[in-house]
PDB file of C-alpha atoms in Angstrom:
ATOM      1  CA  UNK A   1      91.174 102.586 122.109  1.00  0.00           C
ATOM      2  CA  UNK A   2      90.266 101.081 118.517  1.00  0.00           C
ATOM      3  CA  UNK A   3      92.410  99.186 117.132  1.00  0.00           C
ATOM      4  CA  UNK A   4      92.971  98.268 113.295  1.00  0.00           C
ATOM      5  CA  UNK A   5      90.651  94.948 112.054  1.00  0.00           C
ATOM      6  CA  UNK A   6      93.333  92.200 110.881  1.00  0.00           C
ATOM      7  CA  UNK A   7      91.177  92.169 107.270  1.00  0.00           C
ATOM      8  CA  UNK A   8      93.073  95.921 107.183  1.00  0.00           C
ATOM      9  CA  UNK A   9      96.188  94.643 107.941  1.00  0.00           C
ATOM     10  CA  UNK A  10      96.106  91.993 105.896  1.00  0.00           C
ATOM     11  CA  UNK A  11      94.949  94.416 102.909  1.00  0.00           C
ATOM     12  CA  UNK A  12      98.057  96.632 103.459  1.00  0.00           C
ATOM     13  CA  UNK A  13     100.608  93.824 104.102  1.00  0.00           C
ATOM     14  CA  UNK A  14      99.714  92.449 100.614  1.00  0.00           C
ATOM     15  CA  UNK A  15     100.536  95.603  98.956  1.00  0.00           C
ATOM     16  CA  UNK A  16     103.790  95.595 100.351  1.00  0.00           C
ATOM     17  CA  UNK A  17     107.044  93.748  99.012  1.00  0.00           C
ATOM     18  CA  UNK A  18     108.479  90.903 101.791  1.00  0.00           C
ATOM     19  CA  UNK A  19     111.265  90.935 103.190  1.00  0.00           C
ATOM     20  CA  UNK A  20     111.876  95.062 103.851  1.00  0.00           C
ATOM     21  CA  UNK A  21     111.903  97.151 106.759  1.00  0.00           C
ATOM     22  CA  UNK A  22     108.496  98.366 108.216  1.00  0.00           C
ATOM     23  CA  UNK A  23     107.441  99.859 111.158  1.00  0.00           C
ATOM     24  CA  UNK A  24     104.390 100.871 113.198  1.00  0.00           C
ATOM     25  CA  UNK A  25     105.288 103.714 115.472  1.00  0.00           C
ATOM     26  CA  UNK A  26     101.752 103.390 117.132  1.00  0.00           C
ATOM     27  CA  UNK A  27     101.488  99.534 117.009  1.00  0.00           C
ATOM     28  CA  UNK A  28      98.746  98.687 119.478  1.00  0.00           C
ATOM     29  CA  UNK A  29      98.338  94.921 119.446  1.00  0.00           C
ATOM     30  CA  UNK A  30     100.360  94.960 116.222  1.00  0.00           C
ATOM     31  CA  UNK A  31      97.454  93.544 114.133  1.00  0.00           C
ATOM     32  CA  UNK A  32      98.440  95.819 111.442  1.00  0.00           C
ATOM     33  CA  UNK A  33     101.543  94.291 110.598  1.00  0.00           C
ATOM     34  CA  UNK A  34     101.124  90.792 112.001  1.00  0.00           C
ATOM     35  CA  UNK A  35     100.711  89.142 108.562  1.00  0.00           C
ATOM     36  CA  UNK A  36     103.892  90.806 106.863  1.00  0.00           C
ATOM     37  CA  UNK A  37     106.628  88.825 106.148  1.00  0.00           C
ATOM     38  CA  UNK A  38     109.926  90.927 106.862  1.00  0.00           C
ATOM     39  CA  UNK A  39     111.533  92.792 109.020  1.00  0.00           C
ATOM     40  CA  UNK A  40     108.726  94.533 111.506  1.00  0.00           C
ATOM     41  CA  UNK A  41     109.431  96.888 114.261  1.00  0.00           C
ATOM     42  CA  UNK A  42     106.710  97.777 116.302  1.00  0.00           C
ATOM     43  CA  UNK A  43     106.473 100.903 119.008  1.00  0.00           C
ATOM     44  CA  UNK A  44     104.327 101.783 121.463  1.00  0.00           C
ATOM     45  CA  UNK A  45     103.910 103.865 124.616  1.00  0.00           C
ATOM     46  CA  UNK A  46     102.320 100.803 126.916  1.00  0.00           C
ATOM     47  CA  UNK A  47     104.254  98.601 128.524  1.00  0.00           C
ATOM     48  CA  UNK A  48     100.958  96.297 128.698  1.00  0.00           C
ATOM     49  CA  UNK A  49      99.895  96.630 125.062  1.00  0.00           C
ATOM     50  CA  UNK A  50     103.746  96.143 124.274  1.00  0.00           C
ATOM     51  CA  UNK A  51     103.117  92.668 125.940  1.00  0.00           C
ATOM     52  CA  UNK A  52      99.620  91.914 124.449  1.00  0.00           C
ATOM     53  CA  UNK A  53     101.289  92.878 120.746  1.00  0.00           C
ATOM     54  CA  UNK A  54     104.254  90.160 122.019  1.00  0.00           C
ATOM     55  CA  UNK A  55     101.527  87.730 122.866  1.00  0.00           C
ATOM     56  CA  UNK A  56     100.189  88.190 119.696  1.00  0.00           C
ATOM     57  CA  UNK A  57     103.136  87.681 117.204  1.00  0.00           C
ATOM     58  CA  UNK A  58     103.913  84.867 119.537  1.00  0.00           C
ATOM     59  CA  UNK A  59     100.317  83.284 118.523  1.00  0.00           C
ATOM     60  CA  UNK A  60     101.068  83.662 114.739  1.00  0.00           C
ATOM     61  CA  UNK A  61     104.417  82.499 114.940  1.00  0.00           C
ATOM     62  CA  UNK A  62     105.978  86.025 113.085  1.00  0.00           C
ATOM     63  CA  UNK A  63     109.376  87.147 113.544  1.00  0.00           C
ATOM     64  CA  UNK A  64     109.137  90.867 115.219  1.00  0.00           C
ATOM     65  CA  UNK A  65     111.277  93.345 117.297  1.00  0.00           C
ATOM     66  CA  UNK A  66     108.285  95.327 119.850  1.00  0.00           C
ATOM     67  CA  UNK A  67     109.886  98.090 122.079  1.00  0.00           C
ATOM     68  CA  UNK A  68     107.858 100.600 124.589  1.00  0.00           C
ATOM     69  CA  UNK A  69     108.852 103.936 123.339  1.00  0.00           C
ATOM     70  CA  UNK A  70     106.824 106.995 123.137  1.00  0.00           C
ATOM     71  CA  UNK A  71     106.961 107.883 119.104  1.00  0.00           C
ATOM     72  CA  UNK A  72     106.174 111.083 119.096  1.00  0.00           C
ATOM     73  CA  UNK A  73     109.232 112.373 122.197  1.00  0.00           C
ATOM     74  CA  UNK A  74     111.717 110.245 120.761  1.00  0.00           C
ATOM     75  CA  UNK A  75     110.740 112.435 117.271  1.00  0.00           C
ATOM     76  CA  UNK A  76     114.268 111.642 115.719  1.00  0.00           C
ATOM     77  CA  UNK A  77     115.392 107.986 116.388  1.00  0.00           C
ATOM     78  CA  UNK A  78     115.789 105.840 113.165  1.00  0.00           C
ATOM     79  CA  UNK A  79     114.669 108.882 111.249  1.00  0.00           C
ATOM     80  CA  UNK A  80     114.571 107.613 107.087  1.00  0.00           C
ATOM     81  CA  UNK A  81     115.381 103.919 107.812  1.00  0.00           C
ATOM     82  CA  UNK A  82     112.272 102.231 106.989  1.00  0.00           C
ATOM     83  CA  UNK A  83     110.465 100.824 103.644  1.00  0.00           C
ATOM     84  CA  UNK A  84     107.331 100.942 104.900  1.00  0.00           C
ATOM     85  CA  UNK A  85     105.408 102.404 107.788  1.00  0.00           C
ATOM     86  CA  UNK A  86     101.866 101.449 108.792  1.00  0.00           C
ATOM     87  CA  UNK A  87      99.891 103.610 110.903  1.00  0.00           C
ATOM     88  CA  UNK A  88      96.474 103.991 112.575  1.00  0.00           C
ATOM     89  CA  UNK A  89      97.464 106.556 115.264  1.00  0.00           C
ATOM     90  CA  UNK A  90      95.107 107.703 118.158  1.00  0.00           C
ATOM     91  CA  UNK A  91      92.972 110.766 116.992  1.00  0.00           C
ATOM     92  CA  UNK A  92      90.575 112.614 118.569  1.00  0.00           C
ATOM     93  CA  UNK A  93      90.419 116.001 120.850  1.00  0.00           C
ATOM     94  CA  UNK A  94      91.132 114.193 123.871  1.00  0.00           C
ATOM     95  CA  UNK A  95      94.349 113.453 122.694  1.00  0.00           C
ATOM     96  CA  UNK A  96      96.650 116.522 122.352  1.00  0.00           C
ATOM     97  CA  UNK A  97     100.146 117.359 122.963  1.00  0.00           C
ATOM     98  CA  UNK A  98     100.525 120.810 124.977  1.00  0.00           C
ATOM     99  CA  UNK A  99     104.159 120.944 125.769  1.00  0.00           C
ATOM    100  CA  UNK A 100     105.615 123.857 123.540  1.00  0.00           C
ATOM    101  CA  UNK A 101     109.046 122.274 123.170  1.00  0.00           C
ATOM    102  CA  UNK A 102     107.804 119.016 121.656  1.00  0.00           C
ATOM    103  CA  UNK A 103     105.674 120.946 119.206  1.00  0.00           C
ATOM    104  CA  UNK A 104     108.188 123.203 118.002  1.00  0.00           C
ATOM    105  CA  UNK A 105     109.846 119.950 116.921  1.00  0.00           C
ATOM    106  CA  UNK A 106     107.232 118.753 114.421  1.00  0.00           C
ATOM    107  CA  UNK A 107     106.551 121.254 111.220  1.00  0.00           C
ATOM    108  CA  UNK A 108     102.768 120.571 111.889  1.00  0.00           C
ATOM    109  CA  UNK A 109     102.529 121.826 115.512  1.00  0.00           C
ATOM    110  CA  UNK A 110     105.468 124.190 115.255  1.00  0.00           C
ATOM    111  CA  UNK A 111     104.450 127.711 117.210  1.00  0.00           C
ATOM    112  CA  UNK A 112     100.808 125.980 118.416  1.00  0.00           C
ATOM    113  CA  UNK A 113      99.407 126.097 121.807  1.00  0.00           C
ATOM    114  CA  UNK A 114      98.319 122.328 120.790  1.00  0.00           C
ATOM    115  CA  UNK A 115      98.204 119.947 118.532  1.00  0.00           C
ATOM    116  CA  UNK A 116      96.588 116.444 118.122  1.00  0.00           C
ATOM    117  CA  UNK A 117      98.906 113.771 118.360  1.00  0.00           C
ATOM    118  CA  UNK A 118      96.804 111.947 115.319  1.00  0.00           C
ATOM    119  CA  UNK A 119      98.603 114.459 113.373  1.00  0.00           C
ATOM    120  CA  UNK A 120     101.759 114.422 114.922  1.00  0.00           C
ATOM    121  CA  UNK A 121     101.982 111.015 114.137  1.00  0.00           C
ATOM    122  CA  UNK A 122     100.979 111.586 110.457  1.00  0.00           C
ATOM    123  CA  UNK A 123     104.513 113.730 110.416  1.00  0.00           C
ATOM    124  CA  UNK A 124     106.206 111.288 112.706  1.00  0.00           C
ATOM    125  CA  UNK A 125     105.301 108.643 109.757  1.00  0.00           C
ATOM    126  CA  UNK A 126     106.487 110.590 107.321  1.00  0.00           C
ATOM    127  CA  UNK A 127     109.603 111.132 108.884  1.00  0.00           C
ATOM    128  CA  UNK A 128     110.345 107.671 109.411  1.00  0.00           C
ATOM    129  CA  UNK A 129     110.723 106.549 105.995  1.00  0.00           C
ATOM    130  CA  UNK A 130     113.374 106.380 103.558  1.00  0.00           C
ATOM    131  CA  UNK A 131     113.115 108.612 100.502  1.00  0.00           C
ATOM    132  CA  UNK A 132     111.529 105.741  98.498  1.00  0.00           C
ATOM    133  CA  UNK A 133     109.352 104.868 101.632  1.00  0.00           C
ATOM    134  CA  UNK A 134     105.825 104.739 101.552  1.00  0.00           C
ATOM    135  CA  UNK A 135     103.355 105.078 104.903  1.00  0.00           C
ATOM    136  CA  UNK A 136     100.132 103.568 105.195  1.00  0.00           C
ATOM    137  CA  UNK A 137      98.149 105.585 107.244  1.00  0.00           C
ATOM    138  CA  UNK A 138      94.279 105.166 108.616  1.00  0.00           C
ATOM    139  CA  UNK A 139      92.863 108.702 109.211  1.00  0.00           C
ATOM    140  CA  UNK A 140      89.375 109.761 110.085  1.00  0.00           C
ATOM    141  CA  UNK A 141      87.340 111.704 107.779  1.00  0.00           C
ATOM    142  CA  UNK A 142      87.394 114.789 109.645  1.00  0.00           C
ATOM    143  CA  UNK A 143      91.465 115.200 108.606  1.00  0.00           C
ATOM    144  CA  UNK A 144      90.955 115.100 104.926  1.00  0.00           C
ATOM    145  CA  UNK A 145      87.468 117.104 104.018  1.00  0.00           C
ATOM    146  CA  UNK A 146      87.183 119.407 107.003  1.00  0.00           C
ATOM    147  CA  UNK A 147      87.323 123.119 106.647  1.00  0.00           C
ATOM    148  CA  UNK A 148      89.636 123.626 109.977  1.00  0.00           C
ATOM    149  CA  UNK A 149      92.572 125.466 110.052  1.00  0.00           C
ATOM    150  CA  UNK A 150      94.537 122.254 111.124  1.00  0.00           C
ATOM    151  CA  UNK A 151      92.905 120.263 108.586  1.00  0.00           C
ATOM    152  CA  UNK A 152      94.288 122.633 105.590  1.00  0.00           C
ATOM    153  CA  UNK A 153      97.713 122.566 107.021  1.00  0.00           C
ATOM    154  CA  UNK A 154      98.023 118.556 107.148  1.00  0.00           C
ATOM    155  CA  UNK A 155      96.761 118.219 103.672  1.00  0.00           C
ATOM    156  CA  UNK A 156      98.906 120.687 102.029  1.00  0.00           C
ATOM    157  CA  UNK A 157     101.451 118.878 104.662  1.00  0.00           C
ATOM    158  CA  UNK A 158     100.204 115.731 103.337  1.00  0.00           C
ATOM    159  CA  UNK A 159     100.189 116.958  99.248  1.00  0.00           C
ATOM    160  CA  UNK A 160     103.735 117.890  99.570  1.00  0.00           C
ATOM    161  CA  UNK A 161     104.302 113.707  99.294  1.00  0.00           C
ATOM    162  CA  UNK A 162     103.623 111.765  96.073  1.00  0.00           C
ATOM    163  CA  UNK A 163     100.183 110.108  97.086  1.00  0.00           C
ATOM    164  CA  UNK A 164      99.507 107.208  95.385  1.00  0.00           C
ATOM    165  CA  UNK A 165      96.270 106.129  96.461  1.00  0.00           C
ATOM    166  CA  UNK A 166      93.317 107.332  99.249  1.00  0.00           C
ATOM    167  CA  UNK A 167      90.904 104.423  99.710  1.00  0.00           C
TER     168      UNK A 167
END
């Protein structure tokens, strides 16, 4: 696992307005969001990163509500309820979702044998978000400039959105 240096959090947190509702569906040790001042929910599958994340916004003294829940199976709970959602899901081959149900859920591994859940996330994000939201999201290279069939899909998933920035 990687997780998200706090100089990138802290970047992202002071683009945001205090005091709204944000989320990271893939928290981690929450380091992306432990520097906002609002109202932060943070998810995660691991029971024992769920407690390290605790830990953590116990250190820094930040108001938080952390739950273990697995993002991408509970696809529609508090769908278009957030400001802001901060992301830097877990990418990589070795990572995929297989089940065919779950799949035909999301638009970007509807009717696929398999999917990455890096990108399932992205959609999961997306999905998230009230219709002013906006999602901060860390992706790899590979997802933006790579010829792949999967690649094309997420970014004319991802151009379908008003982008304001790609740094």
């Amino acid at each position: 696992q990687f997780y998200t240096p706090i100089t990138i959090g802290r970047f992202i947190n002071s683009l945001c307005i205090p005091e709204k509702k944000i989320i990271d569906p893939a928290c981690g040790t929450g380091d992306l969001l432990v520097n906002y001042n609002g109202d932060i929910n943070l998810w995660d599958v691991s029971p024992d990163v769920i407690n390290i994340c605790k830990f953590n916004y116990k250190l820094n003294n930040n108001e938080y509500n952390a739950e273990c829940i697995n993002s991408i199976k509970t696809y529609d709970k508090e769908n278009g309820v957030y400001d802001y959602c901060c992301l830097n899901p877990p990418f990589g081959s070795s990572t995929v979702i297989t089940d065919k149900d779950l799949l035909n859920k999301y638009e970007l591994g509807c009717n696929k044998k398999r999917e990455e859940i890096g990108i399932l996330f992205i959609e999961r994000s997306m999905n998230l978000l009230k219709n002013d939201g906006i999602a901060f999201i860390i992706l790899p290279n590979g997802y933006l400039g790579n010829s792949s069939k999967n690649a094309k899909q997420l970014r004319s998933y991802l151009l379908s959105y008003r982008i304001i920035s790609i740094i």
